[in-house]
CSV table of C-alpha atoms in Angstrom, one decimal:
chain,number,residue,atom,x,y,z
A,26,SER,CA,-3.6,10.3,3.5
A,27,VAL,CA,-0.6,9.6,5.8
A,28,ARG,CA,-1.0,12.9,7.4
A,29,VAL,CA,-4.8,12.2,8.1
A,30,ALA,CA,-3.9,8.5,9.4
A,31,GLU,CA,-1.4,10.1,11.7
A,32,LYS,CA,-3.9,12.5,13.1
A,33,VAL,CA,-6.5,9.8,13.6
A,34,GLY,CA,-3.8,7.5,15.2
A,35,ALA,CA,-3.9,4.1,16.9
A,36,PHE,CA,-2.7,2.3,13.6
A,37,ARG,CA,0.1,0.1,14.0
A,38,ALA,CA,1.2,0.2,10.5
A,39,LEU,CA,0.4,1.9,7.3
A,40,TYR,CA,0.2,0.3,3.8
A,41,MET,CA,1.2,2.2,0.8
A,42,THR,CA,-1.0,0.7,-2.1
A,43,GLY,CA,-0.1,0.8,-5.7
A,44,TYR,CA,-3.5,1.4,-6.9
A,45,GLY,CA,-3.8,4.7,-4.9
A,46,THR,CA,-0.2,5.6,-5.3
A,47,VAL,CA,-0.5,5.4,-8.9
A,48,ALA,CA,-4.0,7.0,-9.2
A,49,SER,CA,-2.9,10.0,-6.9
A,50,HIS,CA,0.6,10.7,-8.2
A,51,LEU,CA,0.1,10.0,-11.8
A,52,GLY,CA,-3.7,9.9,-12.4
A,53,LEU,CA,-3.3,6.5,-14.2
A,54,PRO,CA,-4.8,2.9,-13.6
A,55,ASP,CA,-2.8,0.3,-11.6
A,56,ALA,CA,-2.0,-1.6,-14.8
A,57,GLY,CA,1.9,-1.7,-14.8
A,58,LEU,CA,2.1,2.0,-16.0
A,59,ALA,CA,4.2,3.2,-13.0
A,60,GLY,CA,7.9,2.5,-12.7
A,61,TYR,CA,10.3,2.0,-9.9
A,62,ARG,CA,11.4,5.5,-9.9
A,63,ASP,CA,7.7,6.8,-9.6
A,64,MET,CA,7.2,4.3,-6.6
A,65,VAL,CA,10.4,4.5,-4.5
A,66,ASP,CA,10.0,8.4,-4.2
A,67,ARG,CA,6.5,7.9,-2.9
A,68,VAL,CA,8.0,5.2,-0.5
A,69,ARG,CA,10.4,8.0,0.7
A,70,THR,CA,7.9,10.7,1.1
A,71,LEU,CA,5.5,8.6,2.9
A,72,SER,CA,8.0,6.9,5.1
A,73,GLU,CA,9.1,10.5,6.1
A,74,LEU,CA,5.7,11.5,7.1
A,75,ALA,CA,4.9,8.2,8.9
A,76,SER,CA,5.5,7.6,12.7
A,77,VAL,CA,4.4,3.9,12.3
A,78,PRO,CA,6.1,1.1,10.0
A,79,LEU,CA,5.3,1.4,6.2
A,80,ILE,CA,4.4,-1.5,4.2
A,81,ALA,CA,5.2,-0.8,0.8
A,82,ASP,CA,3.8,-2.0,-2.5
A,83,GLY,CA,6.7,-3.1,-4.8
A,84,ASP,CA,4.6,-4.7,-7.4
A,85,THR,CA,6.8,-7.3,-9.5
A,86,GLY,CA,9.6,-6.0,-8.7
A,87,TYR,CA,9.8,-4.0,-11.7
A,88,GLY,CA,11.5,-6.7,-13.9
A,89,GLY,CA,13.7,-9.6,-13.5
A,90,LEU,CA,15.8,-10.7,-10.7
A,91,LEU,CA,18.4,-7.9,-10.8
A,92,ASN,CA,15.4,-5.5,-10.7
A,93,VAL,CA,14.0,-7.2,-7.7
A,94,GLU,CA,17.4,-6.6,-5.9
A,95,HIS,CA,17.5,-3.2,-6.8
A,96,THR,CA,14.0,-2.4,-5.8
A,97,THR,CA,14.5,-4.1,-2.4
A,98,HIS,CA,17.6,-1.9,-1.8
A,99,GLY,CA,15.7,1.1,-2.8
A,100,TYR,CA,12.7,0.7,-0.7
A,101,GLU,CA,14.8,-0.3,2.4
A,102,ALA,CA,16.9,2.9,1.9
A,103,ALA,CA,13.9,4.9,1.5
A,104,GLY,CA,12.5,4.0,4.8
A,105,ALA,CA,9.9,1.2,4.2
A,106,ALA,CA,9.6,-1.4,7.0
A,107,ALA,CA,8.5,-4.1,4.4
A,108,ILE,CA,8.2,-4.6,0.7
A,109,GLN,CA,5.4,-6.8,-1.1
A,110,LEU,CA,6.3,-8.4,-4.0
A,111,GLU,CA,3.8,-10.4,-6.2
A,112,ASP,CA,3.8,-13.2,-8.9
A,113,GLN,CA,2.1,-11.3,-11.8
A,114,GLU,CA,3.4,-11.2,-15.4
A,115,PHE,CA,4.3,-7.6,-16.6
A,116,PRO,CA,2.3,-5.7,-17.0
A,117,LYS,CA,0.7,-6.3,-13.8
A,118,ARG,CA,-2.9,-5.6,-12.9
A,119,CYS,CA,-4.7,-4.6,-9.6
A,120,GLY,CA,-5.5,-7.8,-7.6
A,121,HIS,CA,-9.2,-7.2,-7.6
A,122,THR,CA,-9.6,-6.4,-11.4
A,123,PRO,CA,-9.5,-8.8,-14.2
A,124,GLY,CA,-6.9,-9.5,-16.8
A,125,LYS,CA,-4.2,-10.8,-14.4
A,126,ARG,CA,-1.5,-13.5,-15.5
A,127,VAL,CA,1.1,-15.1,-13.2
A,128,ILE,CA,4.8,-16.3,-13.8
A,129,ALA,CA,6.0,-19.7,-13.1
A,130,THR,CA,6.1,-20.6,-9.4
A,131,GLU,CA,9.7,-21.2,-9.3
A,132,ALA,CA,10.4,-18.0,-11.1
A,133,ALA,CA,8.2,-16.1,-8.4
A,134,ALA,CA,10.0,-18.0,-5.7
A,135,ALA,CA,13.3,-16.9,-7.0
A,136,LYS,CA,12.0,-13.3,-6.4
A,137,VAL,CA,11.3,-13.7,-3.1
A,138,ARG,CA,14.7,-15.3,-2.3
A,139,ILE,CA,16.5,-12.6,-4.0
A,140,ALA,CA,14.6,-9.9,-1.9
A,141,VAL,CA,15.4,-11.7,1.2
A,142,ALA,CA,19.1,-11.8,0.3
A,143,ALA,CA,19.2,-8.3,-0.9
A,144,ARG,CA,17.9,-6.8,2.3
A,145,SER,CA,20.2,-5.0,4.8
A,146,SER,CA,18.4,-5.8,8.0
A,147,PRO,CA,16.4,-8.8,8.9
A,148,GLU,CA,13.7,-6.4,10.4
A,149,PHE,CA,13.0,-5.2,6.8
A,150,LEU,CA,10.3,-7.8,5.9
A,151,VAL,CA,9.5,-9.3,2.7
A,152,VAL,CA,5.7,-9.7,2.0
A,153,ALA,CA,5.1,-12.5,-0.8
A,154,ARG,CA,1.9,-12.2,-2.6
A,155,THR,CA,0.3,-14.6,-5.3
A,156,ASP,CA,-2.5,-13.8,-7.7
A,157,ALA,CA,-2.9,-17.3,-8.6
A,158,ARG,CA,-6.2,-17.6,-7.3
A,159,ALA,CA,-8.1,-15.8,-10.0
A,160,VAL,CA,-6.0,-17.5,-12.6
A,161,ARG,CA,-5.2,-20.9,-11.5
A,162,GLY,CA,-7.4,-21.8,-8.6
A,163,LEU,CA,-7.2,-21.7,-4.9
A,164,ASP,CA,-4.8,-24.8,-4.7
A,165,ASP,CA,-2.3,-23.4,-7.0
A,166,ALA,CA,-2.4,-20.3,-4.9
A,167,LEU,CA,-1.7,-22.4,-1.8
A,168,ARG,CA,1.2,-24.4,-3.4
A,169,ARG,CA,2.9,-20.9,-4.4
A,170,GLY,CA,2.3,-19.7,-0.8
A,171,GLU,CA,4.3,-22.8,0.5
A,172,ALA,CA,7.1,-22.3,-2.1
A,173,PHE,CA,7.3,-18.5,-0.9
A,174,ALA,CA,7.7,-19.7,2.5
A,175,ARG,CA,10.5,-22.0,1.7
A,176,ALA,CA,12.2,-19.1,-0.1
A,177,GLY,CA,12.3,-17.0,3.2
A,178,ALA,CA,9.1,-14.8,3.1
A,179,ASP,CA,8.3,-13.2,6.3
A,180,VAL,CA,4.7,-12.8,5.4
A,181,LEU,CA,2.4,-14.4,2.9
A,182,PHE,CA,-0.3,-12.7,1.1
A,183,ILE,CA,-2.8,-15.1,-0.9
A,184,GLU,CA,-4.7,-12.3,-2.8
A,185,ALA,CA,-8.4,-12.3,-3.4
A,186,PRO,CA,-10.1,-15.5,-1.7
A,187,GLU,CA,-13.7,-15.4,-2.7
A,188,THR,CA,-15.3,-16.9,0.2
A,189,GLU,CA,-15.2,-17.1,3.9
A,190,ALA,CA,-14.6,-20.9,3.3
A,191,GLU,CA,-11.5,-20.1,1.2
A,192,LEU,CA,-10.4,-17.5,3.9
A,193,GLU,CA,-10.7,-20.5,6.3
A,194,THR,CA,-8.5,-22.9,3.8
A,195,VAL,CA,-5.7,-20.5,3.5
A,196,GLY,CA,-5.7,-19.9,7.4
A,197,ARG,CA,-5.4,-23.6,8.1
A,198,ALA,CA,-2.8,-24.2,5.3
A,199,PHE,CA,-0.3,-21.7,6.7
A,200,SER,CA,-0.3,-21.9,10.7
A,201,GLY,CA,3.5,-21.3,10.8
A,202,ILE,CA,3.6,-18.0,9.2
A,203,PRO,CA,2.1,-14.6,9.4
A,204,LEU,CA,-0.9,-14.2,6.8
A,205,LEU,CA,-2.1,-10.8,5.3
A,206,VAL,CA,-5.7,-10.5,4.1
A,207,ASN,CA,-6.5,-7.8,1.6
A,208,VAL,CA,-9.8,-6.0,2.3
A,209,VAL,CA,-11.0,-4.0,-0.5
A,210,GLU,CA,-14.4,-2.7,-0.3
A,211,GLY,CA,-16.3,-3.8,-3.5
A,212,GLY,CA,-13.5,-6.2,-4.1
A,213,LYS,CA,-13.5,-10.1,-4.3
A,214,THR,CA,-12.6,-11.0,-0.8
A,215,PRO,CA,-15.7,-11.0,1.9
A,216,LEU,CA,-15.9,-8.1,4.2
A,217,LEU,CA,-15.7,-9.3,7.7
A,218,PRO,CA,-15.1,-8.0,11.3
A,219,PRO,CA,-11.3,-7.8,12.4
A,220,GLU,CA,-11.8,-10.6,14.9
A,221,ALA,CA,-13.3,-12.9,12.3
A,222,TYR,CA,-9.9,-12.3,10.3
A,223,LEU,CA,-8.1,-13.3,13.4
A,224,GLU,CA,-10.0,-16.3,13.8
A,225,LEU,CA,-9.6,-17.6,10.4
A,226,GLY,CA,-5.8,-17.3,10.9
A,227,PHE,CA,-4.9,-13.9,9.6
A,228,ALA,CA,-2.3,-11.9,11.5
A,229,LEU,CA,-2.9,-8.7,9.5
A,230,ALA,CA,-5.6,-6.9,7.5
A,231,ILE,CA,-4.9,-4.0,5.1
A,232,TYR,CA,-7.5,-1.6,3.8
A,233,PRO,CA,-5.9,0.0,0.8
A,234,ALA,CA,-8.9,1.3,-1.0
A,235,THR,CA,-10.8,2.8,2.1
A,236,GLY,CA,-8.8,6.1,1.9
A,237,PHE,CA,-9.1,6.7,-1.9
A,238,LEU,CA,-12.6,5.5,-2.1
A,239,ALA,CA,-13.7,7.7,0.5
A,240,ALA,CA,-11.9,10.7,-0.9
A,241,GLY,CA,-13.2,10.1,-4.4
A,242,ASN,CA,-16.7,9.9,-3.0
A,243,ALA,CA,-16.3,13.2,-1.1
A,244,LEU,CA,-14.6,14.9,-4.0
A,245,GLU,CA,-17.4,13.8,-6.3
A,246,THR,CA,-20.1,15.1,-3.7
A,247,ALA,CA,-18.4,18.3,-3.5
A,248,PHE,CA,-17.8,19.0,-7.0
A,249,SER,CA,-21.3,18.1,-8.1
A,250,THR,CA,-22.6,20.5,-5.5
A,251,LEU,CA,-20.4,23.4,-7.0
A,252,ARG,CA,-21.4,22.5,-10.6
A,253,ASP,CA,-25.3,22.4,-9.6
A,254,ARG,CA,-25.4,25.4,-7.3
A,255,GLY,CA,-22.6,27.5,-8.6
A,256,ALA,CA,-21.1,27.4,-5.0
A,257,SER,CA,-19.7,25.1,-2.6
A,258,ASP,CA,-21.2,23.7,0.7
A,259,PRO,CA,-19.1,24.1,3.7
A,260,ALA,CA,-21.0,21.4,5.3
A,261,GLN,CA,-19.4,18.7,3.2
A,262,LEU,CA,-16.0,20.2,3.7
A,263,ALA,CA,-13.3,19.9,6.3
A,264,ASN,CA,-12.6,23.0,8.4
A,265,PHE,CA,-9.8,25.0,6.7
A,266,ARG,CA,-7.7,25.7,9.6
A,267,ASP,CA,-8.1,22.1,11.1
A,268,PHE,CA,-7.0,20.8,7.9
A,269,SER,CA,-4.1,23.3,7.5
A,270,ILE,CA,-2.9,22.0,10.9
A,271,THR,CA,-3.0,18.5,9.7
A,272,MET,CA,-0.8,19.4,6.8
A,273,GLY,CA,1.6,20.8,9.1
A,274,PHE,CA,1.1,24.3,8.9
A,275,ASP,CA,1.1,24.9,12.8
A,276,ARG,CA,4.8,24.2,12.8
A,277,VAL,CA,5.3,26.7,9.8
A,278,TRP,CA,3.3,29.3,12.0
A,279,ALA,CA,5.4,28.4,15.0
A,280,PHE,CA,8.6,28.9,13.3
A,281,ASP,CA,7.5,32.3,11.5
A,282,ALA,CA,6.6,33.5,15.0
A,283,ALA,CA,9.9,32.4,16.7
A,284,HIS,CA,12.0,34.0,13.8
A,285,ALA,CA,9.9,37.2,13.0
A,286,ASP,CA,12.7,39.2,14.3
A,287,ASP,CA,15.3,37.7,12.0
A,288,ASP,CA,13.1,38.2,8.9
A,289,ALA,CA,12.7,41.7,10.0
A,290,ALA,CA,16.3,42.2,10.3
A,291,PRO,CA,17.8,44.5,7.6
A,292,ARG,CA,19.9,42.8,5.2
A,293,GLU,CA,23.8,43.8,4.4
A,294,SER,CA,24.0,45.2,0.9
């Protein structure tokens, strides 16, 4: 996904989604089944591929306050530009699926404070997310956002407002700190044009499901064709050479060409 995003270009930042990372790496649902090591390795891989800042989902910090400190250190060292931390109980759930529970406000704010204190550079941002809207209502979510701002969060993420009016309420409540909106196709938050989110007060919009929903649909279509016809349909597929170049084979080919004589040289016995 990062390589395709890099090929398309013009994105100012990329987002490592927990749902998509757990699904692609482990083939499992985003339900607290992946651990710190699973995720920090993905952060490192994606950061090395990306030419723009990577915002990385850190879930709940994978435990208590000491775990949050360790996770923050690890994500920053792995090359992320920002870590996102949320206030769900463990095991956590995807923000747009049912069954979520949240920890106490002060306990969540303490995680934010620890993350802010743990970072080596102030340029490494802490994105503080609350899932309280679905559990305790929008007012509680707003109070948590205020607590996270006091704790030093750089960006606030009020997960899953369900109407445009709720988005407007969130935007009005936090005019002094950047706000992030999570745009999930088929999720709970209204799908609006980018300029509408800006007008409502959101500085950043992420589209974490777009890639894996598109890929899933394309794979299902291609595999269904293969099953039904006993053969693939090239019209449904990317060009093999173009895709190979996207994956970096052009560098391999150039390297092989430049060092062909070295490979052909006789080896000393």
